[in-house]
Structures are given as C-alpha cells and as structure tokens.
GROMACS .gro file of N, CA, C and O in nm:
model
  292
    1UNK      N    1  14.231 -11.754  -2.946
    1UNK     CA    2  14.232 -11.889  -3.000
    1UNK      C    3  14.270 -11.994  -2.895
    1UNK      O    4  14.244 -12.112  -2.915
    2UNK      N    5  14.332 -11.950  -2.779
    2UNK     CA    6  14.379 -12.101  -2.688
    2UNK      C    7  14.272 -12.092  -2.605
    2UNK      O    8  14.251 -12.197  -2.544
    3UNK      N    9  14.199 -12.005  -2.581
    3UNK     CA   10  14.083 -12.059  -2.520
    3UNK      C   11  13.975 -12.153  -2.603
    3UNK      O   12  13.904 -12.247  -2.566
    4UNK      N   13  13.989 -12.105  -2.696
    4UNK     CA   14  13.870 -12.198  -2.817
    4UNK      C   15  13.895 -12.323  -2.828
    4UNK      O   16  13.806 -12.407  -2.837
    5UNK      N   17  14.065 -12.359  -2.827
    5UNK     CA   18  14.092 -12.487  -2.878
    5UNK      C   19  14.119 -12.559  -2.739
    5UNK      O   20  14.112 -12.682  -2.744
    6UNK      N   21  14.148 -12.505  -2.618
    6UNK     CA   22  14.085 -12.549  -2.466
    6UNK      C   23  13.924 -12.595  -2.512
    6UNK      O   24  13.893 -12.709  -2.547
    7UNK      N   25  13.862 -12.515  -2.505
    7UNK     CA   26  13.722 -12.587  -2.536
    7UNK      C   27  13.684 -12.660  -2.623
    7UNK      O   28  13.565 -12.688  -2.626
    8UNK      N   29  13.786 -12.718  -2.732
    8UNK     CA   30  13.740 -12.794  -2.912
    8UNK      C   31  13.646 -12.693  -2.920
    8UNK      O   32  13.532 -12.696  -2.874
    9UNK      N   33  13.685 -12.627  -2.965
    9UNK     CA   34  13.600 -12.527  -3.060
    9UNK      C   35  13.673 -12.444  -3.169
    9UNK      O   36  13.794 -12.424  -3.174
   10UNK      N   37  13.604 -12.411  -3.234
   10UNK     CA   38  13.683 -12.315  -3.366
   10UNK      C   39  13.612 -12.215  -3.340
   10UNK      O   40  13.492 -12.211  -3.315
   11UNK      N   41  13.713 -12.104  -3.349
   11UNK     CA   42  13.682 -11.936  -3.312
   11UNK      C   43  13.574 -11.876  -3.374
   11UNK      O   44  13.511 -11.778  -3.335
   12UNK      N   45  13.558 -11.943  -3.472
   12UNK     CA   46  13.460 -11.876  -3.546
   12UNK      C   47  13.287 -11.931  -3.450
   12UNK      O   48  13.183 -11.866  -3.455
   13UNK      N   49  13.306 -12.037  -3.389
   13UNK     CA   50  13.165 -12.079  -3.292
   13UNK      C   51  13.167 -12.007  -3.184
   13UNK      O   52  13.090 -12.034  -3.092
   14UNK      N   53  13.256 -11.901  -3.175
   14UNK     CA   54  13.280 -11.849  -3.027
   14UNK      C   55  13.196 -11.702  -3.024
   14UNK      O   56  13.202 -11.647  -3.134
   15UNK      N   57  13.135 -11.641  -2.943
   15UNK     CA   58  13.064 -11.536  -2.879
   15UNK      C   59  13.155 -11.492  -2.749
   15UNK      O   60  13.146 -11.543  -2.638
   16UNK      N   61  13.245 -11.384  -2.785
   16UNK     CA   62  13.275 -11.293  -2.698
   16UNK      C   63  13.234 -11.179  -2.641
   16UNK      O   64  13.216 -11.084  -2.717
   17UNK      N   65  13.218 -11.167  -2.542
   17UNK     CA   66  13.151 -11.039  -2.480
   17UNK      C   67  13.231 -10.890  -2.377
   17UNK      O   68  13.268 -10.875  -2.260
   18UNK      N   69  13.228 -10.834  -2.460
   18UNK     CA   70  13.342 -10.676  -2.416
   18UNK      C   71  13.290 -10.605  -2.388
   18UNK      O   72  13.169 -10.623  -2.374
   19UNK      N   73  13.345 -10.485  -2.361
   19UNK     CA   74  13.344 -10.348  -2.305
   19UNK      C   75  13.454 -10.264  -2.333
   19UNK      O   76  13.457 -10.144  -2.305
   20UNK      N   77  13.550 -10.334  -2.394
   20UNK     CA   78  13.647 -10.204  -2.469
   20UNK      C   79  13.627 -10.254  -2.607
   20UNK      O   80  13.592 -10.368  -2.641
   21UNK      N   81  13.659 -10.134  -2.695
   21UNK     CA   82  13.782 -10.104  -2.840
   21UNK      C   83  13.843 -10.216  -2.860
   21UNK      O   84  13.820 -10.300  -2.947
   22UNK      N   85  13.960 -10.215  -2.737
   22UNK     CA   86  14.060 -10.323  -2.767
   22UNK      C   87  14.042 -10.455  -2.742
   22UNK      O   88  14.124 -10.543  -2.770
   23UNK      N   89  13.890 -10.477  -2.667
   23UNK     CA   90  13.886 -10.644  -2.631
   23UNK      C   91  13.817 -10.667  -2.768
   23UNK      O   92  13.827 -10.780  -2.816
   24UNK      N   93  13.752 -10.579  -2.830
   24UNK     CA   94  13.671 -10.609  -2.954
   24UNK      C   95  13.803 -10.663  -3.047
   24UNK      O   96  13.809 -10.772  -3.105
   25UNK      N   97  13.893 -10.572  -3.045
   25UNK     CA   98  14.008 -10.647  -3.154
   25UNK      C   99  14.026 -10.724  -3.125
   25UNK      O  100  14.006 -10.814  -3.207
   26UNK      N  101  14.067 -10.755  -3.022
   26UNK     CA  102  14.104 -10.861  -2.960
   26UNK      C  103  14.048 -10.980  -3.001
   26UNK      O  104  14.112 -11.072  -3.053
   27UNK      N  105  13.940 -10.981  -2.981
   27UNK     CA  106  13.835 -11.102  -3.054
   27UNK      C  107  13.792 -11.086  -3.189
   27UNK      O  108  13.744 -11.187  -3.240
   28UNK      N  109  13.798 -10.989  -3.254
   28UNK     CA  110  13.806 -10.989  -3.399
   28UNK      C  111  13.987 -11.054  -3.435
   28UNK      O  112  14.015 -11.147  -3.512
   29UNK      N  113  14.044 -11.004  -3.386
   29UNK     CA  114  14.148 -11.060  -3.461
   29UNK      C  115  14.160 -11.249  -3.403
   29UNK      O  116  14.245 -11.330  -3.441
   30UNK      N  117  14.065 -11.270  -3.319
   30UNK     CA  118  14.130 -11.404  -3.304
   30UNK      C  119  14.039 -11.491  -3.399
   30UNK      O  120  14.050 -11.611  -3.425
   31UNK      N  121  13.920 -11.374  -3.457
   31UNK     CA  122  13.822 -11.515  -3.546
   31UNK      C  123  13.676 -11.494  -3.508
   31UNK      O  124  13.590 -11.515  -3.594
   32UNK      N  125  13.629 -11.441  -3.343
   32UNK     CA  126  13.572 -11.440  -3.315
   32UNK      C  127  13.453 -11.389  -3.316
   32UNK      O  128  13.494 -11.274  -3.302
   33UNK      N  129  13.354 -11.378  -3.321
   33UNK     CA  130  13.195 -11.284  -3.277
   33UNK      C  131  13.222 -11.210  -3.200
   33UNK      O  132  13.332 -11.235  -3.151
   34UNK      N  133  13.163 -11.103  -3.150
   34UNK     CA  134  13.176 -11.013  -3.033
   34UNK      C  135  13.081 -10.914  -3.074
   34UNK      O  136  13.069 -10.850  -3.178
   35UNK      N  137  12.979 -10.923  -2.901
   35UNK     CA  138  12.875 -10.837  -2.852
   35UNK      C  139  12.979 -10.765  -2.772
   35UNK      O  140  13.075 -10.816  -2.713
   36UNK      N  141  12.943 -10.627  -2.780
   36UNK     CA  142  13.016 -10.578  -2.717
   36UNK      C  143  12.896 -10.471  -2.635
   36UNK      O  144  12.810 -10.414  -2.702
   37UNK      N  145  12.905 -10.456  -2.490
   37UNK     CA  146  12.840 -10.437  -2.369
   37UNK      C  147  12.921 -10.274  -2.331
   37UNK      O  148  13.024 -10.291  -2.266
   38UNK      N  149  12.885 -10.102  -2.366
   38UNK     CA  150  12.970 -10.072  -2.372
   38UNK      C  151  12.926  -9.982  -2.178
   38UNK      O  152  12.810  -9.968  -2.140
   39UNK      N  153  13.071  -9.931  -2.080
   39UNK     CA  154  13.031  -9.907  -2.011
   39UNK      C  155  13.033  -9.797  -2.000
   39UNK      O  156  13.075  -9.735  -2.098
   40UNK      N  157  12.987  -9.714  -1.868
   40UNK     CA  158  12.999  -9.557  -1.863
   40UNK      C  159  13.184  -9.463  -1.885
   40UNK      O  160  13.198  -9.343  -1.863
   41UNK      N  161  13.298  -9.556  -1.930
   41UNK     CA  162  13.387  -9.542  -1.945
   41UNK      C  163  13.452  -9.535  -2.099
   41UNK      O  164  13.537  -9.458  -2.143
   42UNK      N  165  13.384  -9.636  -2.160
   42UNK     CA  166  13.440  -9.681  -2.258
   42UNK      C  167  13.289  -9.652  -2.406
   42UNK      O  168  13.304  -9.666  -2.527
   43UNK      N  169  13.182  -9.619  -2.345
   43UNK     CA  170  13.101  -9.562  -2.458
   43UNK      C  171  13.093  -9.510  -2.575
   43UNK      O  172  13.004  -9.521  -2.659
   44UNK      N  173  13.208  -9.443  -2.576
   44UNK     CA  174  13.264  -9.303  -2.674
   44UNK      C  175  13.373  -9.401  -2.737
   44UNK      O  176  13.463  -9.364  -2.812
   45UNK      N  177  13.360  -9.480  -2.712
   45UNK     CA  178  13.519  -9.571  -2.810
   45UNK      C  179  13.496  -9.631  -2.928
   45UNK      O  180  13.472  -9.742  -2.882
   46UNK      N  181  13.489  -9.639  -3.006
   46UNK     CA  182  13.477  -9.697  -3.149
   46UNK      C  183  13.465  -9.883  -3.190
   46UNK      O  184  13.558  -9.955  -3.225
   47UNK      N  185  13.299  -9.929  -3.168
   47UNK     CA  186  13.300 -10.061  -3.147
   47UNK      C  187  13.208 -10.046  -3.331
   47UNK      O  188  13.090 -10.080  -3.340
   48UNK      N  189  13.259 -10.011  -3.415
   48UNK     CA  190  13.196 -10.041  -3.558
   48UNK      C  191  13.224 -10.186  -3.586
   48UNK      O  192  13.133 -10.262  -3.617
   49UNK      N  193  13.324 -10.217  -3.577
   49UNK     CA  194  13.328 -10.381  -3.608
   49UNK      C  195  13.281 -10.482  -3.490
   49UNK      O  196  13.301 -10.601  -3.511
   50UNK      N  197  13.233 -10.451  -3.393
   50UNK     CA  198  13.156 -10.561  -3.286
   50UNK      C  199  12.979 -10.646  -3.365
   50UNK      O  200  12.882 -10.576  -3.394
   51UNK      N  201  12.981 -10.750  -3.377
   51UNK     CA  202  12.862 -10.797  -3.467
   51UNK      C  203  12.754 -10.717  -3.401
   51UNK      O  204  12.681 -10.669  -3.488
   52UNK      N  205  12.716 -10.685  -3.278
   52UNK     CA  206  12.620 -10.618  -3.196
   52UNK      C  207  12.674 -10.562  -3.072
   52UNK      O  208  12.778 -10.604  -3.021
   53UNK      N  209  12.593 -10.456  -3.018
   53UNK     CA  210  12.655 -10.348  -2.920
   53UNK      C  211  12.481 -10.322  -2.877
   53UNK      O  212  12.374 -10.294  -2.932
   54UNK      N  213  12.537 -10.356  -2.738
   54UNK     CA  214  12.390 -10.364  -2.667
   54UNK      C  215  12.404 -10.278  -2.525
   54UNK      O  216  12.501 -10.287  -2.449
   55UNK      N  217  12.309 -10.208  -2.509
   55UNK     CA  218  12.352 -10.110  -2.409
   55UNK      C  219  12.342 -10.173  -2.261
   55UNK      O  220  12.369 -10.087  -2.177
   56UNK      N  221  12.313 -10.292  -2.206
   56UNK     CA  222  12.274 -10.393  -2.115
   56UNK      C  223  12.282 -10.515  -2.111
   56UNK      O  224  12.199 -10.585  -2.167
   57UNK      N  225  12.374 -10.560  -2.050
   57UNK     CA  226  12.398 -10.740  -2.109
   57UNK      C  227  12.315 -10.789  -1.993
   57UNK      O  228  12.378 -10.868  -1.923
   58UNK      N  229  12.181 -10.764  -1.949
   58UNK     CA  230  12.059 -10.820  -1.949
   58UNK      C  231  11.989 -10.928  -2.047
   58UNK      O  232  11.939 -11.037  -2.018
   59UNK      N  233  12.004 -10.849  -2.200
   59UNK     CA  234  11.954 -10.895  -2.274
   59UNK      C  235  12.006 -11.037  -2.319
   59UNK      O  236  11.927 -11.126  -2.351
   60UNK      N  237  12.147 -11.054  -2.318
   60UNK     CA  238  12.178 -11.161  -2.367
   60UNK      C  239  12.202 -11.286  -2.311
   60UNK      O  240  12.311 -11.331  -2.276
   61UNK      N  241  12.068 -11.351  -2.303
   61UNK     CA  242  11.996 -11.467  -2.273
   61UNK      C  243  12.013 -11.588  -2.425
   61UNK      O  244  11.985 -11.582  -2.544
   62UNK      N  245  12.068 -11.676  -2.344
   62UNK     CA  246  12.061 -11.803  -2.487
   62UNK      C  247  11.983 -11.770  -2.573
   62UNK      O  248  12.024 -11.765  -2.689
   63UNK      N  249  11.812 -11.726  -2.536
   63UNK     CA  250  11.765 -11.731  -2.665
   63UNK      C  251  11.765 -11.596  -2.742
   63UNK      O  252  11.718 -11.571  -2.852
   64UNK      N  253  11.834 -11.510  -2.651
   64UNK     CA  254  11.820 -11.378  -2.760
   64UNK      C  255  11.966 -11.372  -2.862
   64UNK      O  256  11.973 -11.305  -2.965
   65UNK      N  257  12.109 -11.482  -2.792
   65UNK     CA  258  12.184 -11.526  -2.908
   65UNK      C  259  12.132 -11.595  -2.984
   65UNK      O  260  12.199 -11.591  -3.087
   66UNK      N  261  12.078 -11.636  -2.991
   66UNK     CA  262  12.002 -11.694  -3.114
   66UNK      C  263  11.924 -11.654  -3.194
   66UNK      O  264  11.889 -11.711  -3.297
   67UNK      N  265  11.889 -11.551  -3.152
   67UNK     CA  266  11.803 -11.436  -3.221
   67UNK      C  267  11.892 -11.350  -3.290
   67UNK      O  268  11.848 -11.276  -3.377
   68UNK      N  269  12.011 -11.352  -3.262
   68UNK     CA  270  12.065 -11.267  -3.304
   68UNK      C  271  12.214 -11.341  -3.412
   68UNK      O  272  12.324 -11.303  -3.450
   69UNK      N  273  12.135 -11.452  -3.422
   69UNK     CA  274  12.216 -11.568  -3.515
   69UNK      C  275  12.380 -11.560  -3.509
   69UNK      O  276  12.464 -11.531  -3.594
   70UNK      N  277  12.392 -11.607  -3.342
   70UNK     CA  278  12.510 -11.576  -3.312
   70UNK      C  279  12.548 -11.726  -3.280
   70UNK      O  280  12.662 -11.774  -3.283
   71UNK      N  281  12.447 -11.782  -3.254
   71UNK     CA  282  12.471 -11.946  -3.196
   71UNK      C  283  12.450 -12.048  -3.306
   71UNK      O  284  12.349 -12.042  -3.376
   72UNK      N  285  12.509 -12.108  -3.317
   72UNK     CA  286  12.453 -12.220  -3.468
   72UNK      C  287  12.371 -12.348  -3.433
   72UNK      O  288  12.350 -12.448  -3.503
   73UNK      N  289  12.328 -12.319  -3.303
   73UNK     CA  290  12.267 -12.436  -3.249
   73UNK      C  291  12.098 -12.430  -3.185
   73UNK      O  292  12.046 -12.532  -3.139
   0.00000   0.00000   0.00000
C-alpha cells in the first residue's frame, strides 16, 4: 500500500509482478492484482491465488494487460 499511495493510486489499480508464494501474498494481502512470473526455483510453490501465472514475462506487454483485464484503462 505505500507504494500505491506514493503513486495516488488505490491498490486495487495496481498490477504486481512475482516470482515467489510469498510476494504473491504479499500483494494479495495489500489489495493488489498479481501476475505471477514463476522461476526455475520457485515453480513448485503454490501461486493458486495469483490472478494469472505466465511462464515468461515476455508476454506482458500493455496490451496483453489489457487483455487480460488487468488495466482499467
């Protein structure tokens, strides 16, 4: 949340992007969205609550958040 309200934003407009378990809570508990990017370390870890889990953060290009109705804009 103090990064969100650094930016005027409300957590809930925010798109976080992880690679652990715990950054996913992390941003679930602050309000947040979260793609979670998983790596050759952290694969096997339990991201059920991340809105999307993409095996390459290649993909996530402005317009494919938006495709993935993560952006409200």
């Amino acid at each position: 949340p103090m990064t969100s309200k650094r930016l005027g934003m409300h957590p809930c407009d925010c798109v976080v992007i992880e690679d652990t378990e715990i950054g996913l809570q992390a941003a679930k508990r602050a309000g947040m969205k979260c793609i979670v990017v998983p790596n050759s370390h952290t694969k096997n870890q339990n991201f059920i609550c991340a809105d999307f889990v993409v095996r390459t953060g290649r993909i996530l290009s402005i317009h494919q958040l938006r495709k993935m109705s993560l952006l409200g804009y």
